[in-house]
Amino acid sequence: MKRNHLFSLLILAAMLLINSTETLAARHAVVLQYQHISDRTPPSKSATEEELLQHLDYLKNHGFTVWPLEKIVERVKNKQSIPDKTVAITFDHAYISVYDNALKHLSDRKLPFTVFVAAAPILKAHPLYMNWKQLRNIQKAGGTIGSMGITSSNFAKALPGESTEERRLRITKEIDLNQKALKKYLGVAPKLFAYQAGQADEIARKVIKSKGLVAFGLHQGPVSRYTSMSYQPRFTATGTASNINNLSVKLTSLPLPVRRVKAQPTILSADNKRPQAQIELLSGSYQLSGLRCQNADGLPVSTYISEEEGKRPTFTIQSKLGENVGPIEYTCTAPHDKSTRFYWFSHSWILPDQKGSW
């Protein structure tokens, strides 16, 4: 009798562990972002063909599943399961090096991928970009087309003297014109969108949401139900981030279960040198005591943790900024309490100069 009782407890414990693991891993995926695939383009925006092959081999040899990005988005939207260690591959700008150096490898391996396209340079037949025929070949090879602003302008930046309403209308026009071009030449009006340089403020995100689009930045973390459909994260896989030892940790990342973020607007005032964000969490298998946050340079960010009885756990990130203007990203990781994997969360701001530029 005791033996049967013990056996029942062991089965129950195993089921709880399996269910816990599935809960953590069932509804998220990692999205990789590439630009150039070449050793002759700007290194910070490039992965070489050899590095891409190394990444693809790693995915194959370590049990990863590569899904179309649109399939991942639909599963997250509908709260449906996604296999653990699921990855999507994306390329921004439709550079010709992707066609020349990446397509054959993706096609041979029958891997889905997404190319985000801004139509203006293609309409001008710019030699650095694919042409429409090549993009149609991308579609035939299993690639899907995503959208950008037609000129690939930075939606977070206002033009000189531009009002908020004028910027909203300009962003809307950029999106609409690009969609029309993609429909005309490629037969698609994509629901997936990528922000130029990964930058978007509240105005841009509201336009994206009103259009029913799902948009991606370049802040770090997995796509999940805890992240916004108008500003989903991706992991850059170019430049120093192309190192496989660096990338392998990100590929197994888990989404920190964020309930709410309280922070200053994305575009900071020029004199705000200590931006702050307070993050409220849902319960999970993270070790909050092991939470570590850093800036884009890898320097630690001050983190204040609060775990009061009867309240949801929260932490606050705040650190003094340097003199450089431009994008700011604070990335936080916390260890899983039963494995070597880490939960990820990142928050972004943009610090302009006194003239509002960066």
PDB file of C-alpha atoms in Angstrom, residues 45 69 73 91 115 138 180-181 200 264 321 333:
ATOM      1  CA  LYS A  45      25.069  45.189 -39.344  1.00  0.00           C
ATOM      2  CA  LEU A  69       7.222  34.180 -38.019  1.00  0.00           C
ATOM      3  CA  VAL A  73       2.534  35.375 -33.992  1.00  0.00           C
ATOM      4  CA  PHE A  91      16.155  39.810 -42.432  1.00  0.00           C
ATOM      5  CA  VAL A 115      12.348  39.446 -45.281  1.00  0.00           C
ATOM      6  CA  ILE A 138      12.370  34.584 -52.153  1.00  0.00           C
ATOM      7  CA  LYS A 180       0.451  49.279 -51.880  1.00  0.00           C
ATOM      8  CA  ALA A 181       3.841  48.668 -53.491  1.00  0.00           C
ATOM      9  CA  ALA A 200       9.403  53.307 -32.041  1.00  0.00           C
ATOM     10  CA  GLN A 264       8.739  57.546 -18.546  1.00  0.00           C
ATOM     11  CA  LEU A 321      23.305  57.912 -18.242  1.00  0.00           C
ATOM     12  CA  THR A 333      17.975  38.335 -16.796  1.00  0.00           C
TER      13      THR A 333
END
